[in-house]
GROMACS .gro file of C-alpha atoms in nm:
model
  202
    1MET     CA    1  -5.806  -6.347  -7.484
    2ALA     CA    2  -6.077  -6.085  -7.437
    3ALA     CA    3  -6.157  -5.962  -7.091
    4PRO     CA    4  -6.487  -6.073  -6.935
    5GLY     CA    5  -6.783  -5.890  -7.084
    6GLN     CA    6  -6.586  -5.763  -7.385
    7GLY     CA    7  -6.651  -6.051  -7.623
    8ASP     CA    8  -6.905  -5.859  -7.834
    9ALA     CA    9  -6.773  -5.510  -7.766
   10GLN     CA   10  -6.474  -5.534  -7.998
   11LYS     CA   11  -6.625  -5.528  -8.346
   12PRO     CA   12  -6.436  -5.503  -8.674
   13LEU     CA   13  -6.397  -5.150  -8.802
   14GLY     CA   14  -6.580  -5.231  -9.124
   15GLU     CA   15  -6.889  -5.369  -8.952
   16PRO     CA   16  -7.188  -5.130  -8.971
   17ARG     CA   17  -7.286  -4.962  -8.649
   18PRO     CA   18  -7.647  -4.967  -8.525
   19TYR     CA   19  -7.845  -4.658  -8.619
   20ILE     CA   20  -7.996  -4.467  -8.329
   21PRO     CA   21  -8.270  -4.219  -8.432
   22THR     CA   22  -8.212  -3.860  -8.331
   23ARG     CA   23  -8.407  -3.715  -8.045
   24VAL     CA   24  -8.696  -3.498  -8.162
   25ILE     CA   25  -8.859  -3.241  -7.938
   26LYS     CA   26  -9.234  -3.188  -7.941
   27THR     CA   27  -9.336  -2.876  -8.130
   28ASP     CA   28  -9.659  -2.713  -8.245
   29PHE     CA   29  -9.562  -2.732  -8.612
   30PRO     CA   30  -9.410  -3.003  -8.835
   31LEU     CA   31  -9.039  -3.070  -8.804
   32ILE     CA   32  -8.846  -3.004  -9.124
   33ASP     CA   33  -8.484  -3.032  -9.012
   34ASN     CA   34  -8.337  -3.041  -8.661
   35ASP     CA   35  -7.981  -2.985  -8.785
   36PRO     CA   36  -7.996  -2.776  -9.105
   37HIS     CA   37  -7.681  -2.700  -9.300
   38ILE     CA   38  -7.589  -2.334  -9.264
   39PHE     CA   39  -7.654  -2.271  -9.633
   40ARG     CA   40  -7.997  -2.432  -9.610
   41ALA     CA   41  -8.094  -2.229  -9.306
   42CYS     CA   42  -7.986  -1.910  -9.481
   43SER     CA   43  -8.174  -2.000  -9.799
   44TYR     CA   44  -8.493  -2.051  -9.595
   45MET     CA   45  -8.482  -1.703  -9.446
   46ARG     CA   46  -8.790  -1.492  -9.510
   47ASN     CA   47  -8.795  -1.125  -9.608
   48SER     CA   48  -8.911  -1.049  -9.255
   49ASP     CA   49  -8.594  -1.214  -9.121
   50TYR     CA   50  -8.379  -0.989  -9.339
   51ALA     CA   51  -8.575  -0.682  -9.233
   52LYS     CA   52  -8.556  -0.761  -8.861
   53GLY     CA   53  -8.191  -0.858  -8.888
   54ALA     CA   54  -8.108  -0.535  -9.069
   55ALA     CA   55  -8.295  -0.332  -8.809
   56LEU     CA   56  -8.107  -0.508  -8.529
   57ALA     CA   57  -7.774  -0.460  -8.710
   58THR     CA   58  -7.823  -0.082  -8.720
   59LEU     CA   59  -7.897  -0.062  -8.346
   60PRO     CA   60  -7.539  -0.074  -8.202
   61PRO     CA   61  -7.385   0.183  -8.441
   62GLY     CA   62  -7.697   0.397  -8.416
   63MET     CA   63  -7.685   0.401  -8.037
   64TYR     CA   64  -7.313   0.470  -8.044
   65TRP     CA   65  -7.367   0.768  -8.276
   66LEU     CA   66  -7.653   0.897  -8.060
   67MET     CA   67  -7.450   0.873  -7.740
   68GLU     CA   68  -7.165   1.056  -7.910
   69ARG     CA   69  -7.403   1.334  -8.006
   70VAL     CA   70  -7.560   1.358  -7.661
   71SER     CA   71  -7.242   1.318  -7.457
   72PRO     CA   72  -6.929   1.353  -7.675
   73MET     CA   73  -6.617   1.166  -7.570
   74TYR     CA   74  -6.387   1.398  -7.764
   75LEU     CA   75  -6.178   1.111  -7.894
   76GLY     CA   76  -6.121   1.274  -8.227
   77ARG     CA   77  -6.212   1.145  -8.570
   78GLY     CA   78  -5.990   0.836  -8.538
   79GLY     CA   79  -6.132   0.729  -8.203
   80PHE     CA   80  -6.492   0.773  -8.313
   81SER     CA   81  -6.430   0.581  -8.637
   82SER     CA   82  -6.276   0.288  -8.452
   83GLY     CA   83  -6.571   0.267  -8.216
   84MET     CA   84  -6.818   0.292  -8.503
   85ARG     CA   85  -6.646   0.009  -8.690
   86LEU     CA   86  -6.657  -0.210  -8.380
   87CYS     CA   87  -7.026  -0.136  -8.319
   88SER     CA   88  -7.104  -0.201  -8.685
   89ALA     CA   89  -6.931  -0.539  -8.672
   90ILE     CA   90  -7.121  -0.631  -8.355
   91GLY     CA   91  -7.445  -0.519  -8.517
   92LEU     CA   92  -7.384  -0.723  -8.832
   93MET     CA   93  -7.308  -1.036  -8.633
   94GLY     CA   94  -7.609  -0.986  -8.411
   95GLY     CA   95  -7.840  -0.919  -8.704
   96PHE     CA   96  -7.724  -1.229  -8.889
   97ILE     CA   97  -7.756  -1.452  -8.582
   98PHE     CA   98  -8.106  -1.317  -8.516
   99ALA     CA   99  -8.221  -1.385  -8.873
  100TYR     CA  100  -8.049  -1.725  -8.876
  101GLN     CA  101  -8.214  -1.826  -8.549
  102ASN     CA  102  -8.559  -1.731  -8.677
  103SER     CA  103  -8.505  -1.945  -8.988
  104CYS     CA  104  -8.385  -2.242  -8.781
  105LEU     CA  105  -8.679  -2.217  -8.542
  106ARG     CA  106  -8.915  -2.260  -8.836
  107LEU     CA  107  -8.717  -2.558  -8.959
  108TYR     CA  108  -8.734  -2.701  -8.607
  109GLY     CA  109  -9.113  -2.660  -8.612
  110CYS     CA  110  -9.114  -2.418  -8.318
  111THR     CA  111  -9.284  -2.139  -8.514
  112GLU     CA  112  -9.524  -2.121  -8.808
  113ASN     CA  113  -9.361  -2.286  -9.110
  114THR     CA  114  -9.630  -2.355  -9.370
  115ARG     CA  115  -9.426  -2.213  -9.657
  116GLU     CA  116  -9.112  -2.394  -9.546
  117VAL     CA  117  -9.292  -2.730  -9.524
  118ALA     CA  118  -9.422  -2.693  -9.879
  119ARG     CA  119  -9.083  -2.583 -10.009
  120ASP     CA  120  -8.904  -2.868  -9.833
  121MET     CA  121  -9.141  -3.125  -9.981
  122ARG     CA  122  -9.098  -2.979 -10.329
  123GLU     CA  123  -8.719  -2.964 -10.313
  124MET     CA  124  -8.674  -3.310 -10.164
  125THR     CA  125  -8.923  -3.472 -10.401
  126ASP     CA  126  -8.741  -3.321 -10.698
  127LYS     CA  127  -8.412  -3.456 -10.566
  128VAL     CA  128  -8.561  -3.804 -10.535
  129LYS     CA  129  -8.689  -3.788 -10.892
  130ARG     CA  130  -8.344  -3.679 -11.012
  131GLY     CA  131  -8.170  -3.949 -10.810
  132GLU     CA  132  -7.971  -3.703 -10.599
  133PRO     CA  133  -7.884  -3.736 -10.227
  134LEU     CA  134  -8.145  -3.561 -10.019
  135TYR     CA  135  -7.899  -3.371  -9.803
  136GLY     CA  136  -7.609  -3.341 -10.042
  137LYS     CA  137  -7.292  -3.542 -10.089
  138SER     CA  138  -7.052  -3.581  -9.799
  139ASP     CA  139  -6.680  -3.659  -9.803
  140VAL     CA  140  -6.666  -3.775  -9.440
  141SER     CA  141  -6.752  -4.116  -9.298
  142GLU     CA  142  -7.094  -4.198  -9.153
  143TYR     CA  143  -6.942  -4.201  -8.806
  144MET     CA  144  -6.805  -3.848  -8.845
  145GLN     CA  145  -7.137  -3.738  -8.993
  146GLY     CA  146  -7.302  -3.859  -8.673
  147VAL     CA  147  -7.046  -3.676  -8.462
  148ALA     CA  148  -7.109  -3.355  -8.656
  149SER     CA  149  -7.486  -3.386  -8.627
  150ARG     CA  150  -7.470  -3.447  -8.252
  151ASN     CA  151  -7.251  -3.140  -8.205
  152SER     CA  152  -7.478  -2.900  -8.396
  153ARG     CA  153  -7.830  -3.040  -8.350
  154TYR     CA  154  -8.074  -2.780  -8.211
  155THR     CA  155  -7.788  -2.537  -8.149
  156ALA     CA  156  -7.998  -2.243  -8.273
  157PHE     CA  157  -8.170  -2.238  -7.933
  158PHE     CA  158  -7.843  -2.124  -7.770
  159ILE     CA  159  -7.674  -1.965  -8.069
  160HIS     CA  160  -7.685  -1.615  -7.916
  161VAL     CA  161  -7.448  -1.744  -7.646
  162ILE     CA  162  -7.239  -2.002  -7.836
  163PRO     CA  163  -7.252  -1.946  -8.214
  164MET     CA  164  -7.235  -2.296  -8.365
  165PHE     CA  165  -7.335  -2.389  -8.720
  166ASN     CA  166  -7.358  -2.709  -8.922
  167PHE     CA  167  -7.112  -2.719  -9.212
  168VAL     CA  168  -7.136  -3.096  -9.276
  169ASN     CA  169  -7.372  -3.275  -9.513
  170HIS     CA  170  -7.521  -3.575  -9.334
  171ASN     CA  171  -7.842  -3.778  -9.327
  172GLN     CA  172  -7.941  -3.736  -8.961
  173HIS     CA  173  -8.205  -3.465  -8.953
  174GLY     CA  174  -8.478  -3.614  -8.737
  175VAL     CA  175  -8.736  -3.666  -9.013
  176ASP     CA  176  -8.869  -3.976  -9.188
  177THR     CA  177  -8.744  -3.933  -9.543
  178ALA     CA  178  -8.983  -4.202  -9.670
  179LYS     CA  179  -9.245  -3.930  -9.721
  180TYR     CA  180  -9.034  -3.776  -9.996
  181TYR     CA  181  -9.004  -4.106 -10.180
  182ARG     CA  182  -9.378  -4.172 -10.150
  183GLN     CA  183  -9.455  -3.829 -10.291
  184ALA     CA  184  -9.208  -3.885 -10.576
  185GLU     CA  185  -9.372  -4.218 -10.659
  186ARG     CA  186  -9.715  -4.055 -10.669
  187GLU     CA  187  -9.593  -3.778 -10.897
  188LEU     CA  188  -9.408  -4.014 -11.129
  189GLU     CA  189  -9.717  -4.235 -11.154
  190ALA     CA  190  -9.935  -3.931 -11.228
  191GLU     CA  191  -9.689  -3.819 -11.498
  192ARG     CA  192  -9.687  -4.166 -11.649
  193LEU     CA  193 -10.065  -4.179 -11.662
  194ALA     CA  194 -10.082  -3.831 -11.812
  195LYS     CA  195  -9.836  -3.930 -12.085
  196SER     CA  196 -10.031  -4.246 -12.162
  197VAL     CA  197 -10.352  -4.047 -12.199
  198GLU     CA  198 -10.180  -3.798 -12.430
  199TRP     CA  199 -10.041  -4.083 -12.637
  200LYS     CA  200 -10.386  -4.240 -12.672
  201ASP     CA  201 -10.549  -3.908 -12.762
  202GLY     CA  202 -10.276  -3.836 -13.013
   0.00000   0.00000   0.00000
Protein backbone atom coordinates (compact mmCIF):
# COMPACT_ATOMS: atom_id res chain seq x y z
CA MET A 1 0.00 0.00 0.00
CA ALA A 2 1.40 3.38 -1.01
CA ALA A 3 2.21 5.91 1.64
CA PRO A 4 -0.07 8.95 1.95
CA GLY A 5 0.52 11.46 -0.83
CA GLN A 6 2.46 8.99 -3.00
CA GLY A 7 -0.43 7.55 -4.98
CA ASP A 8 0.41 9.48 -8.16
CA ALA A 9 4.13 9.86 -7.56
CA GLN A 10 5.05 6.30 -8.48
CA LYS A 11 4.57 6.15 -12.23
CA PRO A 12 5.54 3.29 -14.52
CA LEU A 13 8.97 3.65 -16.07
CA GLY A 14 7.56 3.57 -19.58
CA GLU A 15 5.10 6.40 -19.01
CA PRO A 16 6.19 9.67 -20.70
CA ARG A 17 7.35 12.41 -18.39
CA PRO A 18 5.93 15.95 -18.66
CA TYR A 19 8.05 18.29 -20.75
CA ILE A 20 9.23 21.43 -18.98
CA PRO A 21 10.50 24.16 -21.34
CA THR A 22 14.04 25.33 -20.73
CA ARG A 23 14.63 28.66 -19.10
CA VAL A 24 15.55 31.36 -21.62
CA ILE A 25 17.31 34.55 -20.59
CA LYS A 26 16.38 37.87 -22.15
CA THR A 27 18.90 39.03 -24.73
CA ASP A 28 19.21 41.83 -27.26
CA PHE A 29 19.43 39.43 -30.20
CA PRO A 30 17.50 36.29 -31.24
CA LEU A 31 18.28 33.07 -29.42
CA ILE A 32 19.65 30.34 -31.69
CA ASP A 33 20.74 27.67 -29.23
CA ASN A 34 21.19 27.85 -25.45
CA ASP A 35 23.05 24.53 -25.29
CA PRO A 36 24.95 24.05 -28.56
CA HIS A 37 26.86 20.86 -29.23
CA ILE A 38 30.60 21.50 -29.10
CA PHE A 39 30.96 20.73 -32.80
CA ARG A 40 28.18 23.16 -33.68
CA ALA A 41 29.67 25.94 -31.58
CA CYS A 42 33.05 25.40 -33.24
CA SER A 43 31.53 25.36 -36.73
CA TYR A 44 29.84 28.71 -36.03
CA MET A 45 33.10 30.44 -35.15
CA ARG A 46 33.89 33.50 -37.24
CA ASN A 47 37.28 34.40 -38.70
CA SER A 48 37.52 37.10 -36.05
CA ASP A 49 37.18 34.43 -33.36
CA TYR A 50 40.08 32.49 -34.85
CA ALA A 51 42.19 35.64 -35.09
CA LYS A 52 41.49 36.76 -31.52
CA GLY A 53 41.97 33.23 -30.21
CA ALA A 54 45.29 32.90 -32.01
CA ALA A 55 46.45 36.26 -30.68
CA LEU A 56 45.50 35.22 -27.14
CA ALA A 57 47.22 31.84 -27.57
CA THR A 58 50.53 33.51 -28.41
CA LEU A 59 50.40 35.76 -25.33
CA PRO A 60 51.63 33.30 -22.62
CA PRO A 61 54.61 31.90 -24.58
CA GLY A 62 55.42 35.38 -25.88
CA MET A 63 55.46 36.86 -22.39
CA TYR A 64 57.51 33.93 -21.12
CA TRP A 65 60.09 34.46 -23.88
CA LEU A 66 60.18 38.21 -23.22
CA MET A 67 60.71 37.74 -19.49
CA GLU A 68 63.49 35.28 -20.20
CA ARG A 69 65.17 37.84 -22.41
CA VAL A 70 64.78 40.68 -19.91
CA SER A 71 65.59 38.71 -16.77
CA PRO A 72 67.11 35.29 -17.60
CA MET A 73 66.54 32.46 -15.15
CA TYR A 74 69.57 30.52 -16.38
CA LEU A 75 67.71 27.23 -16.31
CA GLY A 76 69.46 25.93 -19.37
CA ARG A 77 67.95 24.82 -22.65
CA GLY A 78 65.92 22.02 -21.04
CA GLY A 79 64.37 24.23 -18.38
CA PHE A 80 63.43 26.96 -20.84
CA SER A 81 61.91 24.43 -23.27
CA SER A 82 59.77 22.89 -20.55
CA GLY A 83 58.44 26.28 -19.51
CA MET A 84 57.77 27.25 -23.11
CA ARG A 85 55.80 24.05 -23.72
CA LEU A 86 53.71 24.67 -20.61
CA CYS A 87 53.00 28.28 -21.60
CA SER A 88 52.13 27.20 -25.14
CA ALA A 89 49.66 24.62 -23.85
CA ILE A 90 48.06 27.23 -21.56
CA GLY A 91 47.89 29.67 -24.45
CA LEU A 92 46.26 27.14 -26.78
CA MET A 93 43.63 26.24 -24.21
CA GLY A 94 42.94 29.87 -23.42
CA GLY A 95 42.72 30.83 -27.09
CA PHE A 96 40.30 28.01 -27.85
CA ILE A 97 38.09 28.79 -24.85
CA PHE A 98 38.01 32.47 -25.81
CA ALA A 99 36.97 31.72 -29.40
CA TYR A 100 34.47 29.09 -28.25
CA GLN A 101 32.89 31.48 -25.77
CA ASN A 102 32.48 34.19 -28.41
CA SER A 103 30.72 31.70 -30.71
CA CYS A 104 28.42 30.52 -27.91
CA LEU A 105 27.51 34.08 -26.92
CA ARG A 106 26.26 34.70 -30.44
CA LEU A 107 24.25 31.48 -30.35
CA TYR A 108 22.83 32.59 -27.00
CA GLY A 109 21.78 35.90 -28.57
CA CYS A 110 24.00 37.96 -26.27
CA THR A 111 25.95 39.55 -29.12
CA GLU A 112 25.25 40.42 -32.75
CA ASN A 113 24.36 37.22 -34.62
CA THR A 114 22.72 38.16 -37.93
CA ARG A 115 24.83 35.75 -39.97
CA GLU A 116 24.33 32.94 -37.47
CA VAL A 117 20.53 33.38 -37.46
CA ALA A 118 20.42 33.13 -41.25
CA ARG A 119 22.72 30.12 -41.28
CA ASP A 120 20.74 28.36 -38.56
CA MET A 121 17.48 28.85 -40.44
CA ARG A 122 19.03 27.55 -43.67
CA GLU A 123 20.59 24.48 -42.07
CA MET A 124 17.55 23.52 -40.02
CA THR A 125 15.12 24.07 -42.90
CA ASP A 126 17.23 21.84 -45.13
CA LYS A 127 17.21 19.14 -42.44
CA VAL A 128 13.42 19.32 -42.22
CA LYS A 129 13.12 18.97 -45.99
CA ARG A 130 15.44 15.95 -45.91
CA GLY A 131 13.57 14.39 -42.99
CA GLU A 132 16.58 14.44 -40.67
CA PRO A 133 16.58 15.13 -36.91
CA LEU A 134 17.20 18.81 -36.28
CA TYR A 135 19.87 18.29 -33.65
CA GLY A 136 21.26 14.96 -34.74
CA LYS A 137 20.59 11.40 -33.64
CA SER A 138 21.11 10.45 -30.02
CA ASP A 139 21.79 7.04 -28.50
CA VAL A 140 20.74 8.02 -24.97
CA SER A 141 17.24 8.15 -23.50
CA GLU A 142 15.19 11.34 -23.39
CA TYR A 143 15.70 11.49 -19.64
CA MET A 144 19.49 11.40 -19.99
CA GLN A 145 19.27 13.96 -22.78
CA GLY A 146 17.50 16.26 -20.33
CA VAL A 147 20.15 15.61 -17.69
CA ALA A 148 22.90 16.45 -20.18
CA SER A 149 21.19 19.64 -21.33
CA ARG A 150 20.66 20.85 -17.76
CA ASN A 151 24.31 20.26 -16.95
CA SER A 152 25.70 22.20 -19.92
CA ARG A 153 23.08 24.88 -20.65
CA TYR A 154 24.55 28.40 -20.73
CA THR A 155 27.88 27.10 -19.42
CA ALA A 156 29.82 29.37 -21.80
CA PHE A 157 29.19 32.24 -19.38
CA PHE A 158 31.46 30.56 -16.80
CA ILE A 159 33.60 28.45 -19.10
CA HIS A 160 36.78 30.38 -18.27
CA VAL A 161 36.46 29.06 -14.71
CA ILE A 162 34.87 25.63 -15.25
CA PRO A 163 35.37 24.36 -18.82
CA MET A 164 32.21 22.38 -19.60
CA PHE A 165 31.00 21.43 -23.08
CA ASN A 166 27.97 19.68 -24.52
CA PHE A 167 28.83 16.37 -26.20
CA VAL A 168 25.25 15.00 -26.31
CA ASN A 169 22.72 15.39 -29.11
CA HIS A 170 19.36 16.35 -27.61
CA ASN A 171 16.27 18.37 -28.49
CA GLN A 172 16.26 20.87 -25.60
CA HIS A 173 17.78 24.06 -26.96
CA GLY A 174 15.35 26.74 -25.83
CA VAL A 175 13.91 27.59 -29.26
CA ASP A 176 10.56 26.91 -30.90
CA THR A 177 11.46 24.53 -33.71
CA ALA A 178 8.08 25.08 -35.39
CA LYS A 179 9.61 28.02 -37.27
CA TYR A 180 11.86 25.64 -39.19
CA TYR A 181 8.92 23.48 -40.26
CA ARG A 182 6.90 26.52 -41.33
CA GLN A 183 9.80 27.77 -43.43
CA ALA A 184 10.24 24.32 -44.98
CA GLU A 185 6.54 24.20 -45.87
CA ARG A 186 6.76 27.61 -47.54
CA GLU A 187 9.80 26.60 -49.55
CA LEU A 188 8.33 23.26 -50.59
CA GLU A 189 5.13 24.99 -51.69
CA ALA A 190 7.12 27.57 -53.66
CA GLU A 191 9.11 24.77 -55.33
CA ARG A 192 5.92 22.92 -56.18
CA LEU A 193 4.38 26.01 -57.74
CA ALA A 194 7.55 26.73 -59.69
CA LYS A 195 7.58 23.19 -61.07
CA SER A 196 3.92 23.41 -62.06
CA VAL A 197 4.56 26.65 -63.93
CA GLU A 198 7.54 25.11 -65.74
CA TRP A 199 5.43 22.09 -66.66
CA LYS A 200 2.68 24.30 -68.08
CA ASP A 201 5.15 26.45 -70.03
CA GLY A 202 6.86 23.37 -71.36
